[in-house]
Amino acid sequence: MTALFVVIFMEQWKKGKQYQSALIGVVLPAAVIGLLIVYSLKDISFVSGSHGLPEMLAVGFVVLLHAWRGSMLLSIGEGTVLYMGLVQLVF
């Protein structure tokens, strides 16, 4: 998937003098992931319940797994499984 993105990006870059669409392709995925993180963590209460511990553990796990394996789908999927396991079984 990443290789396909790079090929499409480079082809758009070579074709024309208008680079806005190519730059949007580079910036937009990071912006969407940032938006998802903010939306997912906006309702955490650090003063009651589990104090946001399952959320922070899952986010840390996703970051470490993505740094190690480099697969966004694997990282998000495994982070979701970990979070649901923590919420259902531990906290």
PDB file of N, CA and C in Angstrom:
ATOM      1  N   MET A   1       0.831  -1.180   0.000  1.00  0.00           N
ATOM      2  CA  MET A   1       0.000   0.000   0.000  1.00  0.00           C
ATOM      3  C   MET A   1       0.883   1.254   0.000  1.00  0.00           C
ATOM      4  N   THR A   2       1.924   1.243   0.798  1.00  0.00           N
ATOM      5  CA  THR A   2       2.812   2.395   0.863  1.00  0.00           C
ATOM      6  C   THR A   2       3.538   2.596  -0.464  1.00  0.00           C
ATOM      7  N   ALA A   3       3.969   1.512  -1.068  1.00  0.00           N
ATOM      8  CA  ALA A   3       4.660   1.620  -2.356  1.00  0.00           C
ATOM      9  C   ALA A   3       3.731   2.183  -3.426  1.00  0.00           C
ATOM     10  N   LEU A   4       2.476   1.757  -3.413  1.00  0.00           N
ATOM     11  CA  LEU A   4       1.505   2.282  -4.366  1.00  0.00           C
ATOM     12  C   LEU A   4       1.304   3.779  -4.154  1.00  0.00           C
ATOM     13  N   PHE A   5       1.230   4.190  -2.910  1.00  0.00           N
ATOM     14  CA  PHE A   5       1.096   5.615  -2.596  1.00  0.00           C
ATOM     15  C   PHE A   5       2.286   6.405  -3.124  1.00  0.00           C
ATOM     16  N   VAL A   6       3.482   5.900  -2.943  1.00  0.00           N
ATOM     17  CA  VAL A   6       4.686   6.598  -3.405  1.00  0.00           C
ATOM     18  C   VAL A   6       4.678   6.704  -4.926  1.00  0.00           C
ATOM     19  N   VAL A   7       4.278   5.638  -5.612  1.00  0.00           N
ATOM     20  CA  VAL A   7       4.246   5.659  -7.072  1.00  0.00           C
ATOM     21  C   VAL A   7       3.236   6.688  -7.561  1.00  0.00           C
ATOM     22  N   ILE A   8       2.037   6.692  -6.983  1.00  0.00           N
ATOM     23  CA  ILE A   8       1.013   7.661  -7.390  1.00  0.00           C
ATOM     24  C   ILE A   8       1.482   9.078  -7.097  1.00  0.00           C
ATOM     25  N   PHE A   9       2.060   9.290  -5.928  1.00  0.00           N
ATOM     26  CA  PHE A   9       2.563  10.614  -5.557  1.00  0.00           C
ATOM     27  C   PHE A   9       3.621  11.093  -6.534  1.00  0.00           C
ATOM     28  N   MET A  10       4.570  10.248  -6.856  1.00  0.00           N
ATOM     29  CA  MET A  10       5.660  10.653  -7.745  1.00  0.00           C
ATOM     30  C   MET A  10       5.156  10.917  -9.155  1.00  0.00           C
ATOM     31  N   GLU A  11       4.175  10.128  -9.617  1.00  0.00           N
ATOM     32  CA  GLU A  11       3.617  10.362 -10.943  1.00  0.00           C
ATOM     33  C   GLU A  11       2.903  11.706 -11.002  1.00  0.00           C
ATOM     34  N   GLN A  12       2.148  12.034  -9.959  1.00  0.00           N
ATOM     35  CA  GLN A  12       1.484  13.334  -9.917  1.00  0.00           C
ATOM     36  C   GLN A  12       2.513  14.453  -9.882  1.00  0.00           C
ATOM     37  N   TRP A  13       3.575  14.252  -9.171  1.00  0.00           N
ATOM     38  CA  TRP A  13       4.608  15.275  -9.032  1.00  0.00           C
ATOM     39  C   TRP A  13       5.290  15.526 -10.376  1.00  0.00           C
ATOM     40  N   LYS A  14       5.558  14.459 -11.143  1.00  0.00           N
ATOM     41  CA  LYS A  14       6.252  14.594 -12.417  1.00  0.00           C
ATOM     42  C   LYS A  14       5.367  15.197 -13.503  1.00  0.00           C
ATOM     43  N   LYS A  15       4.058  14.939 -13.438  1.00  0.00           N
ATOM     44  CA  LYS A  15       3.162  15.326 -14.531  1.00  0.00           C
ATOM     45  C   LYS A  15       2.972  16.827 -14.674  1.00  0.00           C
ATOM     46  N   GLY A  16       2.863  17.541 -13.610  1.00  0.00           N
ATOM     47  CA  GLY A  16       2.484  18.931 -13.781  1.00  0.00           C
ATOM     48  C   GLY A  16       3.238  19.890 -12.900  1.00  0.00           C
ATOM     49  N   LYS A  17       2.909  21.127 -13.127  1.00  0.00           N
ATOM     50  CA  LYS A  17       3.499  22.191 -12.326  1.00  0.00           C
ATOM     51  C   LYS A  17       2.670  22.492 -11.089  1.00  0.00           C
ATOM     52  N   GLN A  18       1.447  21.978 -11.042  1.00  0.00           N
ATOM     53  CA  GLN A  18       0.563  22.187  -9.896  1.00  0.00           C
ATOM     54  C   GLN A  18       0.804  21.060  -8.889  1.00  0.00           C
ATOM     55  N   TYR A  19       1.433  21.369  -7.776  1.00  0.00           N
ATOM     56  CA  TYR A  19       1.802  20.346  -6.804  1.00  0.00           C
ATOM     57  C   TYR A  19       0.845  20.270  -5.619  1.00  0.00           C
ATOM     58  N   GLN A  20      -0.250  21.037  -5.638  1.00  0.00           N
ATOM     59  CA  GLN A  20      -1.151  21.055  -4.495  1.00  0.00           C
ATOM     60  C   GLN A  20      -1.768  19.680  -4.235  1.00  0.00           C
ATOM     61  N   SER A  21      -2.202  18.988  -5.284  1.00  0.00           N
ATOM     62  CA  SER A  21      -2.835  17.689  -5.082  1.00  0.00           C
ATOM     63  C   SER A  21      -1.844  16.668  -4.538  1.00  0.00           C
ATOM     64  N   ALA A  22      -0.611  16.730  -4.972  1.00  0.00           N
ATOM     65  CA  ALA A  22       0.402  15.808  -4.469  1.00  0.00           C
ATOM     66  C   ALA A  22       0.728  16.115  -3.015  1.00  0.00           C
ATOM     67  N   LEU A  23       0.792  17.382  -2.662  1.00  0.00           N
ATOM     68  CA  LEU A  23       1.088  17.746  -1.277  1.00  0.00           C
ATOM     69  C   LEU A  23      -0.062  17.385  -0.349  1.00  0.00           C
ATOM     70  N   ILE A  24      -1.297  17.505  -0.837  1.00  0.00           N
ATOM     71  CA  ILE A  24      -2.449  17.079  -0.033  1.00  0.00           C
ATOM     72  C   ILE A  24      -2.356  15.589   0.247  1.00  0.00           C
ATOM     73  N   GLY A  25      -1.902  14.824  -0.726  1.00  0.00           N
ATOM     74  CA  GLY A  25      -1.735  13.384  -0.532  1.00  0.00           C
ATOM     75  C   GLY A  25      -0.700  13.040   0.515  1.00  0.00           C
ATOM     76  N   VAL A  26       0.250  13.912   0.733  1.00  0.00           N
ATOM     77  CA  VAL A  26       1.269  13.666   1.757  1.00  0.00           C
ATOM     78  C   VAL A  26       0.776  14.103   3.135  1.00  0.00           C
ATOM     79  N   VAL A  27       0.093  15.228   3.194  1.00  0.00           N
ATOM     80  CA  VAL A  27      -0.309  15.810   4.473  1.00  0.00           C
ATOM     81  C   VAL A  27      -1.603  15.204   5.019  1.00  0.00           C
ATOM     82  N   LEU A  28      -2.532  14.860   4.156  1.00  0.00           N
ATOM     83  CA  LEU A  28      -3.850  14.415   4.588  1.00  0.00           C
ATOM     84  C   LEU A  28      -3.843  13.152   5.455  1.00  0.00           C
ATOM     85  N   PRO A  29      -3.088  12.099   5.135  1.00  0.00           N
ATOM     86  CA  PRO A  29      -3.115  10.922   6.011  1.00  0.00           C
ATOM     87  C   PRO A  29      -2.670  11.224   7.450  1.00  0.00           C
ATOM     88  N   ALA A  30      -1.632  12.028   7.602  1.00  0.00           N
ATOM     89  CA  ALA A  30      -1.179  12.383   8.951  1.00  0.00           C
ATOM     90  C   ALA A  30      -2.226  13.221   9.676  1.00  0.00           C
ATOM     91  N   ALA A  31      -2.890  14.099   8.953  1.00  0.00           N
ATOM     92  CA  ALA A  31      -3.937  14.919   9.562  1.00  0.00           C
ATOM     93  C   ALA A  31      -5.123  14.064  10.000  1.00  0.00           C
ATOM     94  N   VAL A  32      -5.488  13.087   9.203  1.00  0.00           N
ATOM     95  CA  VAL A  32      -6.608  12.202   9.561  1.00  0.00           C
ATOM     96  C   VAL A  32      -6.261  11.381  10.792  1.00  0.00           C
ATOM     97  N   ILE A  33      -5.062  10.842  10.867  1.00  0.00           N
ATOM     98  CA  ILE A  33      -4.657  10.070  12.040  1.00  0.00           C
ATOM     99  C   ILE A  33      -4.639  10.961  13.281  1.00  0.00           C
ATOM    100  N   GLY A  34      -4.144  12.175  13.163  1.00  0.00           N
ATOM    101  CA  GLY A  34      -4.169  13.115  14.292  1.00  0.00           C
ATOM    102  C   GLY A  34      -5.579  13.417  14.745  1.00  0.00           C
ATOM    103  N   LEU A  35      -6.481  13.605  13.799  1.00  0.00           N
ATOM    104  CA  LEU A  35      -7.884  13.854  14.121  1.00  0.00           C
ATOM    105  C   LEU A  35      -8.505  12.665  14.838  1.00  0.00           C
ATOM    106  N   LEU A  36      -8.201  11.462  14.386  1.00  0.00           N
ATOM    107  CA  LEU A  36      -8.723  10.260  15.050  1.00  0.00           C
ATOM    108  C   LEU A  36      -8.197  10.130  16.472  1.00  0.00           C
ATOM    109  N   ILE A  37      -6.947  10.469  16.683  1.00  0.00           N
ATOM    110  CA  ILE A  37      -6.375  10.390  18.034  1.00  0.00           C
ATOM    111  C   ILE A  37      -7.057  11.380  18.959  1.00  0.00           C
ATOM    112  N   VAL A  38      -7.226  12.607  18.493  1.00  0.00           N
ATOM    113  CA  VAL A  38      -7.891  13.620  19.320  1.00  0.00           C
ATOM    114  C   VAL A  38      -9.318  13.207  19.614  1.00  0.00           C
ATOM    115  N   TYR A  39     -10.048  12.739  18.618  1.00  0.00           N
ATOM    116  CA  TYR A  39     -11.433  12.328  18.814  1.00  0.00           C
ATOM    117  C   TYR A  39     -11.537  11.144  19.775  1.00  0.00           C
ATOM    118  N   SER A  40     -10.604  10.206  19.668  1.00  0.00           N
ATOM    119  CA  SER A  40     -10.650   9.008  20.522  1.00  0.00           C
ATOM    120  C   SER A  40     -10.328   9.322  21.978  1.00  0.00           C
ATOM    121  N   LEU A  41      -9.478  10.296  22.218  1.00  0.00           N
ATOM    122  CA  LEU A  41      -9.018  10.565  23.577  1.00  0.00           C
ATOM    123  C   LEU A  41      -9.680  11.780  24.227  1.00  0.00           C
ATOM    124  N   LYS A  42     -10.654  12.389  23.573  1.00  0.00           N
ATOM    125  CA  LYS A  42     -11.241  13.632  24.085  1.00  0.00           C
ATOM    126  C   LYS A  42     -12.081  13.452  25.339  1.00  0.00           C
ATOM    127  N   ASP A  43     -12.648  12.293  25.575  1.00  0.00           N
ATOM    128  CA  ASP A  43     -13.540  12.091  26.712  1.00  0.00           C
ATOM    129  C   ASP A  43     -12.901  11.330  27.878  1.00  0.00           C
ATOM    130  N   ILE A  44     -11.596  11.273  27.923  1.00  0.00           N
ATOM    131  CA  ILE A  44     -10.918  10.577  29.018  1.00  0.00           C
ATOM    132  C   ILE A  44     -11.022  11.406  30.293  1.00  0.00           C
ATOM    133  N   SER A  45     -11.390  10.743  31.370  1.00  0.00           N
ATOM    134  CA  SER A  45     -11.432  11.403  32.666  1.00  0.00           C
ATOM    135  C   SER A  45     -10.259  10.908  33.502  1.00  0.00           C
ATOM    136  N   PHE A  46      -9.353  11.809  33.811  1.00  0.00           N
ATOM    137  CA  PHE A  46      -8.175  11.427  34.584  1.00  0.00           C
ATOM    138  C   PHE A  46      -8.431  11.451  36.089  1.00  0.00           C
ATOM    139  N   VAL A  47      -9.598  11.902  36.514  1.00  0.00           N
ATOM    140  CA  VAL A  47      -9.895  12.008  37.947  1.00  0.00           C
ATOM    141  C   VAL A  47     -10.866  10.948  38.442  1.00  0.00           C
ATOM    142  N   SER A  48     -11.450  10.173  37.550  1.00  0.00           N
ATOM    143  CA  SER A  48     -12.384   9.138  38.003  1.00  0.00           C
ATOM    144  C   SER A  48     -12.176   7.861  37.206  1.00  0.00           C
ATOM    145  N   GLY A  49     -12.727   6.799  37.705  1.00  0.00           N
ATOM    146  CA  GLY A  49     -12.641   5.508  37.014  1.00  0.00           C
ATOM    147  C   GLY A  49     -11.231   4.969  36.971  1.00  0.00           C
ATOM    148  N   SER A  50     -10.829   4.554  35.793  1.00  0.00           N
ATOM    149  CA  SER A  50      -9.497   3.964  35.629  1.00  0.00           C
ATOM    150  C   SER A  50      -8.435   5.013  35.298  1.00  0.00           C
ATOM    151  N   HIS A  51      -8.796   6.298  35.370  1.00  0.00           N
ATOM    152  CA  HIS A  51      -7.871   7.421  35.182  1.00  0.00           C
ATOM    153  C   HIS A  51      -7.212   7.432  33.806  1.00  0.00           C
ATOM    154  N   GLY A  52      -7.894   6.873  32.785  1.00  0.00           N
ATOM    155  CA  GLY A  52      -7.356   6.882  31.426  1.00  0.00           C
ATOM    156  C   GLY A  52      -6.245   5.886  31.186  1.00  0.00           C
ATOM    157  N   LEU A  53      -6.039   4.971  32.114  1.00  0.00           N
ATOM    158  CA  LEU A  53      -4.946   4.012  31.983  1.00  0.00           C
ATOM    159  C   LEU A  53      -5.110   3.064  30.788  1.00  0.00           C
ATOM    160  N   PRO A  54      -6.297   2.475  30.544  1.00  0.00           N
ATOM    161  CA  PRO A  54      -6.397   1.590  29.378  1.00  0.00           C
ATOM    162  C   PRO A  54      -6.164   2.326  28.055  1.00  0.00           C
ATOM    163  N   GLU A  55      -6.639   3.546  27.957  1.00  0.00           N
ATOM    164  CA  GLU A  55      -6.445   4.317  26.733  1.00  0.00           C
ATOM    165  C   GLU A  55      -4.972   4.616  26.498  1.00  0.00           C
ATOM    166  N   MET A  56      -4.292   5.042  27.540  1.00  0.00           N
ATOM    167  CA  MET A  56      -2.874   5.371  27.400  1.00  0.00           C
ATOM    168  C   MET A  56      -2.027   4.122  27.115  1.00  0.00           C
ATOM    169  N   LEU A  57      -2.365   2.995  27.733  1.00  0.00           N
ATOM    170  CA  LEU A  57      -1.652   1.754  27.438  1.00  0.00           C
ATOM    171  C   LEU A  57      -1.856   1.335  25.990  1.00  0.00           C
ATOM    172  N   ALA A  58      -3.100   1.461  25.501  1.00  0.00           N
ATOM    173  CA  ALA A  58      -3.377   1.093  24.116  1.00  0.00           C
ATOM    174  C   ALA A  58      -2.667   2.022  23.143  1.00  0.00           C
ATOM    175  N   VAL A  59      -2.652   3.320  23.417  1.00  0.00           N
ATOM    176  CA  VAL A  59      -1.960   4.271  22.536  1.00  0.00           C
ATOM    177  C   VAL A  59      -0.464   3.971  22.526  1.00  0.00           C
ATOM    178  N   GLY A  60       0.122   3.732  23.678  1.00  0.00           N
ATOM    179  CA  GLY A  60       1.541   3.392  23.741  1.00  0.00           C
ATOM    180  C   GLY A  60       1.857   2.108  22.993  1.00  0.00           C
ATOM    181  N   PHE A  61       0.963   1.125  23.121  1.00  0.00           N
ATOM    182  CA  PHE A  61       1.145  -0.144  22.413  1.00  0.00           C
ATOM    183  C   PHE A  61       1.092   0.060  20.902  1.00  0.00           C
ATOM    184  N   VAL A  62       0.136   0.867  20.446  1.00  0.00           N
ATOM    185  CA  VAL A  62       0.015   1.139  19.012  1.00  0.00           C
ATOM    186  C   VAL A  62       1.273   1.838  18.494  1.00  0.00           C
ATOM    187  N   VAL A  63       1.768   2.810  19.227  1.00  0.00           N
ATOM    188  CA  VAL A  63       2.961   3.540  18.798  1.00  0.00           C
ATOM    189  C   VAL A  63       4.169   2.602  18.727  1.00  0.00           C
ATOM    190  N   LEU A  64       4.361   1.787  19.755  1.00  0.00           N
ATOM    191  CA  LEU A  64       5.500   0.859  19.757  1.00  0.00           C
ATOM    192  C   LEU A  64       5.381  -0.191  18.662  1.00  0.00           C
ATOM    193  N   LEU A  65       4.189  -0.741  18.488  1.00  0.00           N
ATOM    194  CA  LEU A  65       3.993  -1.765  17.467  1.00  0.00           C
ATOM    195  C   LEU A  65       4.188  -1.185  16.068  1.00  0.00           C
ATOM    196  N   HIS A  66       3.710   0.040  15.869  1.00  0.00           N
ATOM    197  CA  HIS A  66       3.893   0.653  14.554  1.00  0.00           C
ATOM    198  C   HIS A  66       5.364   0.987  14.301  1.00  0.00           C
ATOM    199  N   ALA A  67       6.069   1.422  15.321  1.00  0.00           N
ATOM    200  CA  ALA A  67       7.504   1.697  15.161  1.00  0.00           C
ATOM    201  C   ALA A  67       8.275   0.414  14.865  1.00  0.00           C
ATOM    202  N   TRP A  68       7.833  -0.690  15.450  1.00  0.00           N
ATOM    203  CA  TRP A  68       8.524  -1.966  15.273  1.00  0.00           C
ATOM    204  C   TRP A  68       8.198  -2.600  13.928  1.00  0.00           C
ATOM    205  N   ARG A  69       6.900  -2.718  13.582  1.00  0.00           N
ATOM    206  CA  ARG A  69       6.479  -3.428  12.386  1.00  0.00           C
ATOM    207  C   ARG A  69       6.206  -2.530  11.192  1.00  0.00           C
ATOM    208  N   GLY A  70       5.795  -1.284  11.431  1.00  0.00           N
ATOM    209  CA  GLY A  70       5.545  -0.359  10.337  1.00  0.00           C
ATOM    210  C   GLY A  70       4.234  -0.565   9.601  1.00  0.00           C
ATOM    211  N   SER A  71       3.344  -1.379  10.139  1.00  0.00           N
ATOM    212  CA  SER A  71       2.065  -1.638   9.488  1.00  0.00           C
ATOM    213  C   SER A  71       0.952  -0.925  10.248  1.00  0.00           C
ATOM    214  N   MET A  72       0.328   0.047   9.595  1.00  0.00           N
ATOM    215  CA  MET A  72      -0.721   0.813  10.254  1.00  0.00           C
ATOM    216  C   MET A  72      -1.926  -0.064  10.580  1.00  0.00           C
ATOM    217  N   LEU A  73      -2.317  -0.934   9.647  1.00  0.00           N
ATOM    218  CA  LEU A  73      -3.473  -1.800   9.862  1.00  0.00           C
ATOM    219  C   LEU A  73      -3.231  -2.746  11.043  1.00  0.00           C
ATOM    220  N   LEU A  74      -2.074  -3.336  11.110  1.00  0.00           N
ATOM    221  CA  LEU A  74      -1.731  -4.225  12.218  1.00  0.00           C
ATOM    222  C   LEU A  74      -1.706  -3.459  13.536  1.00  0.00           C
ATOM    223  N   SER A  75      -1.116  -2.295  13.540  1.00  0.00           N
ATOM    224  CA  SER A  75      -0.996  -1.500  14.762  1.00  0.00           C
ATOM    225  C   SER A  75      -2.357  -1.098  15.305  1.00  0.00           C
ATOM    226  N   ILE A  76      -3.207  -0.563  14.444  1.00  0.00           N
ATOM    227  CA  ILE A  76      -4.527  -0.123  14.886  1.00  0.00           C
ATOM    228  C   ILE A  76      -5.385  -1.312  15.301  1.00  0.00           C
ATOM    229  N   GLY A  77      -5.325  -2.395  14.550  1.00  0.00           N
ATOM    230  CA  GLY A  77      -6.102  -3.589  14.892  1.00  0.00           C
ATOM    231  C   GLY A  77      -5.698  -4.185  16.228  1.00  0.00           C
ATOM    232  N   GLU A  78      -4.416  -4.368  16.429  1.00  0.00           N
ATOM    233  CA  GLU A  78      -3.936  -4.946  17.685  1.00  0.00           C
ATOM    234  C   GLU A  78      -4.155  -3.995  18.859  1.00  0.00           C
ATOM    235  N   GLY A  79      -4.029  -2.696  18.619  1.00  0.00           N
ATOM    236  CA  GLY A  79      -4.315  -1.720  19.669  1.00  0.00           C
ATOM    237  C   GLY A  79      -5.769  -1.756  20.094  1.00  0.00           C
ATOM    238  N   THR A  80      -6.663  -1.929  19.125  1.00  0.00           N
ATOM    239  CA  THR A  80      -8.089  -2.044  19.437  1.00  0.00           C
ATOM    240  C   THR A  80      -8.373  -3.301  20.243  1.00  0.00           C
ATOM    241  N   VAL A  81      -7.769  -4.410  19.850  1.00  0.00           N
ATOM    242  CA  VAL A  81      -7.948  -5.664  20.589  1.00  0.00           C
ATOM    243  C   VAL A  81      -7.419  -5.524  22.011  1.00  0.00           C
ATOM    244  N   LEU A  82      -6.254  -4.910  22.181  1.00  0.00           N
ATOM    245  CA  LEU A  82      -5.694  -4.702  23.512  1.00  0.00           C
ATOM    246  C   LEU A  82      -6.599  -3.817  24.353  1.00  0.00           C
ATOM    247  N   TYR A  83      -7.068  -2.717  23.777  1.00  0.00           N
ATOM    248  CA  TYR A  83      -7.935  -1.797  24.517  1.00  0.00           C
ATOM    249  C   TYR A  83      -9.226  -2.486  24.947  1.00  0.00           C
ATOM    250  N   MET A  84      -9.854  -3.197  24.042  1.00  0.00           N
ATOM    251  CA  MET A  84     -11.105  -3.882  24.394  1.00  0.00           C
ATOM    252  C   MET A  84     -10.864  -4.953  25.450  1.00  0.00           C
ATOM    253  N   GLY A  85      -9.745  -5.650  25.358  1.00  0.00           N
ATOM    254  CA  GLY A  85      -9.407  -6.626  26.391  1.00  0.00           C
ATOM    255  C   GLY A  85      -9.178  -5.992  27.742  1.00  0.00           C
ATOM    256  N   LEU A  86      -8.479  -4.870  27.770  1.00  0.00           N
ATOM    257  CA  LEU A  86      -8.255  -4.165  29.029  1.00  0.00           C
ATOM    258  C   LEU A  86      -9.562  -3.669  29.634  1.00  0.00           C
ATOM    259  N   VAL A  87     -10.418  -3.084  28.798  1.00  0.00           N
ATOM    260  CA  VAL A  87     -11.678  -2.529  29.318  1.00  0.00           C
ATOM    261  C   VAL A  87     -12.616  -3.645  29.776  1.00  0.00           C
ATOM    262  N   GLN A  88     -12.682  -4.737  29.048  1.00  0.00           N
ATOM    263  CA  GLN A  88     -13.633  -5.807  29.379  1.00  0.00           C
ATOM    264  C   GLN A  88     -13.122  -6.722  30.503  1.00  0.00           C
ATOM    265  N   LEU A  89     -11.827  -6.965  30.561  1.00  0.00           N
ATOM    266  CA  LEU A  89     -11.315  -7.975  31.495  1.00  0.00           C
ATOM    267  C   LEU A  89     -10.578  -7.406  32.700  1.00  0.00           C
ATOM    268  N   VAL A  90      -9.924  -6.268  32.558  1.00  0.00           N
ATOM    269  CA  VAL A  90      -9.077  -5.750  33.634  1.00  0.00           C
ATOM    270  C   VAL A  90      -9.718  -4.587  34.362  1.00  0.00           C
ATOM    271  N   PHE A  91     -10.155  -3.588  33.643  1.00  0.00           N
ATOM    272  CA  PHE A  91     -10.654  -2.369  34.289  1.00  0.00           C
ATOM    273  C   PHE A  91     -12.148  -2.375  34.384  1.00  0.00           C
TER     274      PHE A  91
END
